[in-house]
Amino acid sequence: MGCNATKAAGKSGEGKTAAERKVAWEKICQNLPRQRTPEDKERRSDLFKKFSQNDTEKLTMEEVYQGCVRILQLDEFTTRLHDIVKRAFNKAKSMANTAGDCQGDDEFVEFLEFRLMLCYIYDYFKLTVMFDEIDTSGNMLVDAKELKAAVPKIGEWGLVIEDPDTVFKQIDDNGSGQVSFNEFASWATARKLDADEEANDSE
C-alpha cells in the first residue's frame, strides 16, 4: 500500500480539488518516518521525544494521539484520527507481544514498538481512505451495491474480490445488510496488515 496508491482524502477532504487531496496525502506520507533508513530512524527518535509529555521512555495512547494532532497535524486529513491511532496503538502492542519483542505494559508503546505503530497508523489511514471512497452515500456504511461498484478500485489496491456477494456477507459480520468501518477494517486488516512484513521488524 504505497504512498501513491490512493489520492483521495477522507470525509474531511470533501470539497477539495484532486490536487489538494494529493498534496494532503503526500503530507501524511512525509510526516510518518516509517522506513528503516538511518534518516527515518533519527526522525523517529526525535518524534518519540516530542510525543513524550512526561520525558519518559514510554508513550501512552493519548500521548500518541496528542502528538499526531499537535506535531504532525494528522487531524487535517480525517475526522477519525482518534480511532485510527487507537487501532494502530493496539495493533502494534499485539504484534510486538506476539513476536516476543516487548515485555512491557500494554498501556504504553516503547521506542522499539514506535516504528511498527507508525506503520499501522499509515495503513489505517489507507483503510479510512478506502472506506470513504467505497461509501459513496457518505452515511458511514457500505451496502452490497456500493461494494460491488468498488470492486475494480479495490482490485487496484491489491484486495482482489472475485465474488462480491459472498465477500460482502463475510465482511458484514453482524448480518445487518450494511458494513461499518470497523467491519471493513477488520476484514481488510486480516488480509493485508497481518501479513505485512513490517510486523517482523519494529526497530
CSV table of C-alpha atoms in Angstrom, one decimal:
chain,number,residue,atom,x,y,z
A,1,MET,CA,0.0,0.0,0.0
A,2,GLY,CA,2.4,2.7,-1.2
A,3,CYS,CA,2.1,6.4,-0.8
A,4,ASN,CA,0.8,6.9,-4.4
A,5,ALA,CA,-1.8,4.1,-4.4
A,6,THR,CA,-4.7,6.4,-3.3
A,7,LYS,CA,-5.0,10.1,-3.8
A,8,ALA,CA,-8.4,10.9,-2.1
A,9,ALA,CA,-8.8,12.1,1.4
A,10,GLY,CA,-11.4,11.1,4.0
A,11,LYS,CA,-14.7,12.8,4.6
A,12,SER,CA,-12.9,15.9,5.9
A,13,GLY,CA,-11.4,16.3,2.5
A,14,GLU,CA,-14.7,16.7,0.7
A,15,GLY,CA,-14.9,19.8,-1.4
A,16,LYS,CA,-11.1,19.9,-2.1
A,17,THR,CA,-9.7,19.5,-5.6
A,18,ALA,CA,-7.8,16.4,-6.6
A,19,ALA,CA,-4.6,18.3,-6.5
A,20,GLU,CA,-5.3,19.5,-2.9
A,21,ARG,CA,-6.2,16.0,-1.8
A,22,LYS,CA,-3.0,14.6,-3.4
A,23,VAL,CA,-0.9,17.2,-1.5
A,24,ALA,CA,-2.7,16.3,1.7
A,25,TRP,CA,-2.0,12.6,1.3
A,26,GLU,CA,1.7,13.2,0.4
A,27,LYS,CA,2.0,15.3,3.6
A,28,ILE,CA,0.8,12.2,5.6
A,29,CYS,CA,3.4,10.0,3.9
A,30,GLN,CA,6.2,12.5,4.6
A,31,ASN,CA,5.1,13.1,8.2
A,32,LEU,CA,5.3,9.4,9.2
A,33,PRO,CA,9.0,8.3,9.4
A,34,ARG,CA,8.3,4.6,8.9
A,35,GLN,CA,11.3,3.5,6.9
A,36,ARG,CA,14.3,1.6,8.2
A,37,THR,CA,16.8,4.2,6.8
A,38,PRO,CA,19.2,6.0,9.2
A,39,GLU,CA,17.4,9.3,8.4
A,40,ASP,CA,14.0,8.0,9.3
A,41,LYS,CA,15.4,6.3,12.5
A,42,GLU,CA,16.8,9.6,13.6
A,43,ARG,CA,13.4,11.3,12.8
A,44,ARG,CA,11.6,8.7,14.8
A,45,SER,CA,13.9,9.2,17.8
A,46,ASP,CA,13.2,12.9,17.7
A,47,LEU,CA,9.5,12.4,17.2
A,48,PHE,CA,9.3,10.0,20.1
A,49,LYS,CA,10.9,12.6,22.4
A,50,LYS,CA,8.4,15.2,21.2
A,51,PHE,CA,5.5,12.9,21.7
A,52,SER,CA,6.5,12.1,25.3
A,53,GLN,CA,4.9,14.7,27.5
A,54,ASN,CA,6.5,13.3,30.7
A,55,ASP,CA,10.0,12.8,29.3
A,56,THR,CA,9.7,9.0,29.8
A,57,GLU,CA,10.8,6.2,27.6
A,58,LYS,CA,7.1,5.2,27.1
A,59,LEU,CA,4.2,6.7,25.3
A,60,THR,CA,0.5,6.3,26.3
A,61,MET,CA,-2.1,6.1,23.6
A,62,GLU,CA,-3.3,9.6,24.5
A,63,GLU,CA,0.3,11.0,24.1
A,64,VAL,CA,0.5,9.4,20.7
A,65,TYR,CA,-2.9,10.9,19.7
A,66,GLN,CA,-2.0,14.4,21.0
A,67,GLY,CA,1.4,14.2,19.2
A,68,CYS,CA,-0.3,13.2,16.0
A,69,VAL,CA,-2.6,16.3,16.3
A,70,ARG,CA,-0.1,18.8,17.9
A,71,ILE,CA,3.1,17.9,16.0
A,72,LEU,CA,2.1,16.0,12.8
A,73,GLN,CA,-1.3,17.7,12.4
A,74,LEU,CA,-2.8,14.5,11.0
A,75,ASP,CA,-6.3,15.6,12.1
A,76,GLU,CA,-6.3,17.8,9.0
A,77,PHE,CA,-6.7,14.7,6.9
A,78,THR,CA,-9.6,12.8,8.7
A,79,THR,CA,-12.2,13.3,11.4
A,80,ARG,CA,-11.5,9.8,12.6
A,81,LEU,CA,-7.9,10.3,13.8
A,82,HIS,CA,-8.5,9.1,17.3
A,83,ASP,CA,-9.9,5.8,16.1
A,84,ILE,CA,-7.0,5.3,13.7
A,85,VAL,CA,-4.4,6.0,16.4
A,86,LYS,CA,-6.2,3.7,18.9
A,87,ARG,CA,-6.3,0.8,16.4
A,88,ALA,CA,-2.6,1.3,15.4
A,89,PHE,CA,-1.5,1.5,19.0
A,90,ASN,CA,-3.3,-1.7,20.0
A,91,LYS,CA,-2.2,-3.5,16.8
A,92,ALA,CA,1.4,-2.6,17.4
A,93,LYS,CA,1.2,-3.8,21.0
A,94,SER,CA,-0.4,-7.0,19.9
A,95,MET,CA,2.1,-7.8,17.2
A,96,ALA,CA,5.1,-6.9,19.5
A,97,ASN,CA,3.8,-9.2,22.2
A,98,THR,CA,3.2,-12.0,19.8
A,99,ALA,CA,6.7,-11.7,18.4
A,100,GLY,CA,8.1,-11.6,21.9
A,101,ASP,CA,9.9,-8.3,21.2
A,102,CYS,CA,8.4,-6.5,24.2
A,103,GLN,CA,7.6,-7.4,27.7
A,104,GLY,CA,6.3,-4.0,28.7
A,105,ASP,CA,2.9,-2.7,29.8
A,106,ASP,CA,0.1,-2.9,27.4
A,107,GLU,CA,-0.8,0.7,28.3
A,108,PHE,CA,2.4,2.0,26.7
A,109,VAL,CA,4.4,2.0,23.5
A,110,GLU,CA,8.1,1.9,23.8
A,111,PHE,CA,10.6,3.1,21.2
A,112,LEU,CA,11.2,-0.4,19.8
A,113,GLU,CA,7.4,-0.6,19.0
A,114,PHE,CA,7.2,3.0,17.8
A,115,ARG,CA,8.1,2.4,14.1
A,116,LEU,CA,5.6,-0.5,13.9
A,117,MET,CA,2.9,1.7,15.3
A,118,LEU,CA,3.7,4.4,12.7
A,119,CYS,CA,3.4,1.8,10.0
A,120,TYR,CA,0.0,0.8,11.3
A,121,ILE,CA,-1.1,4.5,11.6
A,122,TYR,CA,-0.2,4.8,7.9
A,123,ASP,CA,-2.0,1.6,7.0
A,124,TYR,CA,-5.2,2.5,8.9
A,125,PHE,CA,-5.2,5.9,7.2
A,126,LYS,CA,-5.2,3.9,3.9
A,127,LEU,CA,-8.2,1.9,5.1
A,128,THR,CA,-10.0,5.0,6.1
A,129,VAL,CA,-9.4,6.5,2.6
A,130,MET,CA,-10.6,3.2,1.0
A,131,PHE,CA,-13.7,3.0,3.1
A,132,ASP,CA,-14.6,6.7,2.3
A,133,GLU,CA,-14.2,6.1,-1.4
A,134,ILE,CA,-16.4,3.0,-1.3
A,135,ASP,CA,-19.0,4.7,0.9
A,136,THR,CA,-20.4,6.9,-2.0
A,137,SER,CA,-23.5,7.7,0.0
A,138,GLY,CA,-21.5,9.3,2.8
A,139,ASN,CA,-23.6,7.6,5.5
A,140,MET,CA,-20.6,5.8,7.1
A,141,LEU,CA,-21.9,2.5,6.0
A,142,VAL,CA,-21.3,0.4,2.8
A,143,ASP,CA,-24.1,-1.7,1.3
A,144,ALA,CA,-23.7,-4.6,-1.2
A,145,LYS,CA,-24.3,-2.3,-4.2
A,146,GLU,CA,-21.5,0.1,-3.1
A,147,LEU,CA,-19.1,-2.8,-2.5
A,148,LYS,CA,-19.8,-4.3,-5.9
A,149,ALA,CA,-19.3,-1.0,-7.7
A,150,ALA,CA,-16.0,-0.6,-5.9
A,151,VAL,CA,-14.6,-4.0,-6.9
A,152,PRO,CA,-12.3,-2.6,-9.7
A,153,LYS,CA,-10.9,0.1,-7.4
A,154,ILE,CA,-10.4,-2.4,-4.5
A,155,GLY,CA,-8.5,-4.6,-7.0
A,156,GLU,CA,-6.2,-1.7,-7.7
A,157,TRP,CA,-5.5,-1.5,-4.0
A,158,GLY,CA,-4.4,-5.2,-4.0
A,159,LEU,CA,-7.6,-6.6,-2.5
A,160,VAL,CA,-8.9,-9.0,-5.1
A,161,ILE,CA,-12.6,-9.8,-4.9
A,162,GLU,CA,-14.0,-12.5,-7.3
A,163,ASP,CA,-17.4,-12.9,-5.7
A,164,PRO,CA,-18.7,-9.6,-4.3
A,165,ASP,CA,-21.9,-11.0,-2.8
A,166,THR,CA,-20.0,-13.7,-0.9
A,167,VAL,CA,-17.4,-11.3,0.3
A,168,PHE,CA,-20.0,-8.8,1.4
A,169,LYS,CA,-21.6,-11.4,3.6
A,170,GLN,CA,-18.2,-12.2,5.1
A,171,ILE,CA,-17.5,-8.6,5.9
A,172,ASP,CA,-21.0,-8.0,7.2
A,173,ASP,CA,-20.1,-9.7,10.5
A,174,ASN,CA,-23.4,-9.0,12.2
A,175,GLY,CA,-25.6,-9.7,9.2
A,176,SER,CA,-27.1,-6.2,9.2
A,177,GLY,CA,-27.0,-5.8,5.5
A,178,GLN,CA,-24.6,-2.9,5.8
A,179,VAL,CA,-20.9,-2.8,6.5
A,180,SER,CA,-19.5,-0.4,9.1
A,181,PHE,CA,-16.0,0.9,9.1
A,182,ASN,CA,-15.0,-1.4,11.9
A,183,GLU,CA,-16.2,-4.4,10.0
A,184,PHE,CA,-14.4,-3.3,6.8
A,185,ALA,CA,-11.2,-2.5,8.7
A,186,SER,CA,-11.2,-5.9,10.5
A,187,TRP,CA,-11.7,-7.7,7.1
A,188,ALA,CA,-9.1,-5.7,5.3
A,189,THR,CA,-6.6,-5.9,8.1
A,190,ALA,CA,-6.9,-9.7,8.3
A,191,ARG,CA,-5.9,-9.9,4.7
A,192,LYS,CA,-3.3,-7.2,4.5
A,193,LEU,CA,-1.9,-5.8,7.7
A,194,ASP,CA,-1.3,-9.1,9.5
A,195,ALA,CA,0.7,-10.3,6.5
A,196,ASP,CA,2.8,-7.2,6.4
A,197,GLU,CA,6.5,-7.9,6.9
A,198,GLU,CA,6.7,-4.6,8.8
A,199,ALA,CA,5.4,-6.6,11.9
A,200,ASN,CA,8.5,-8.6,11.9
A,201,ASP,CA,10.9,-5.7,12.5
A,202,SER,CA,10.0,-3.0,14.9
A,203,GLU,CA,13.4,-1.3,15.0
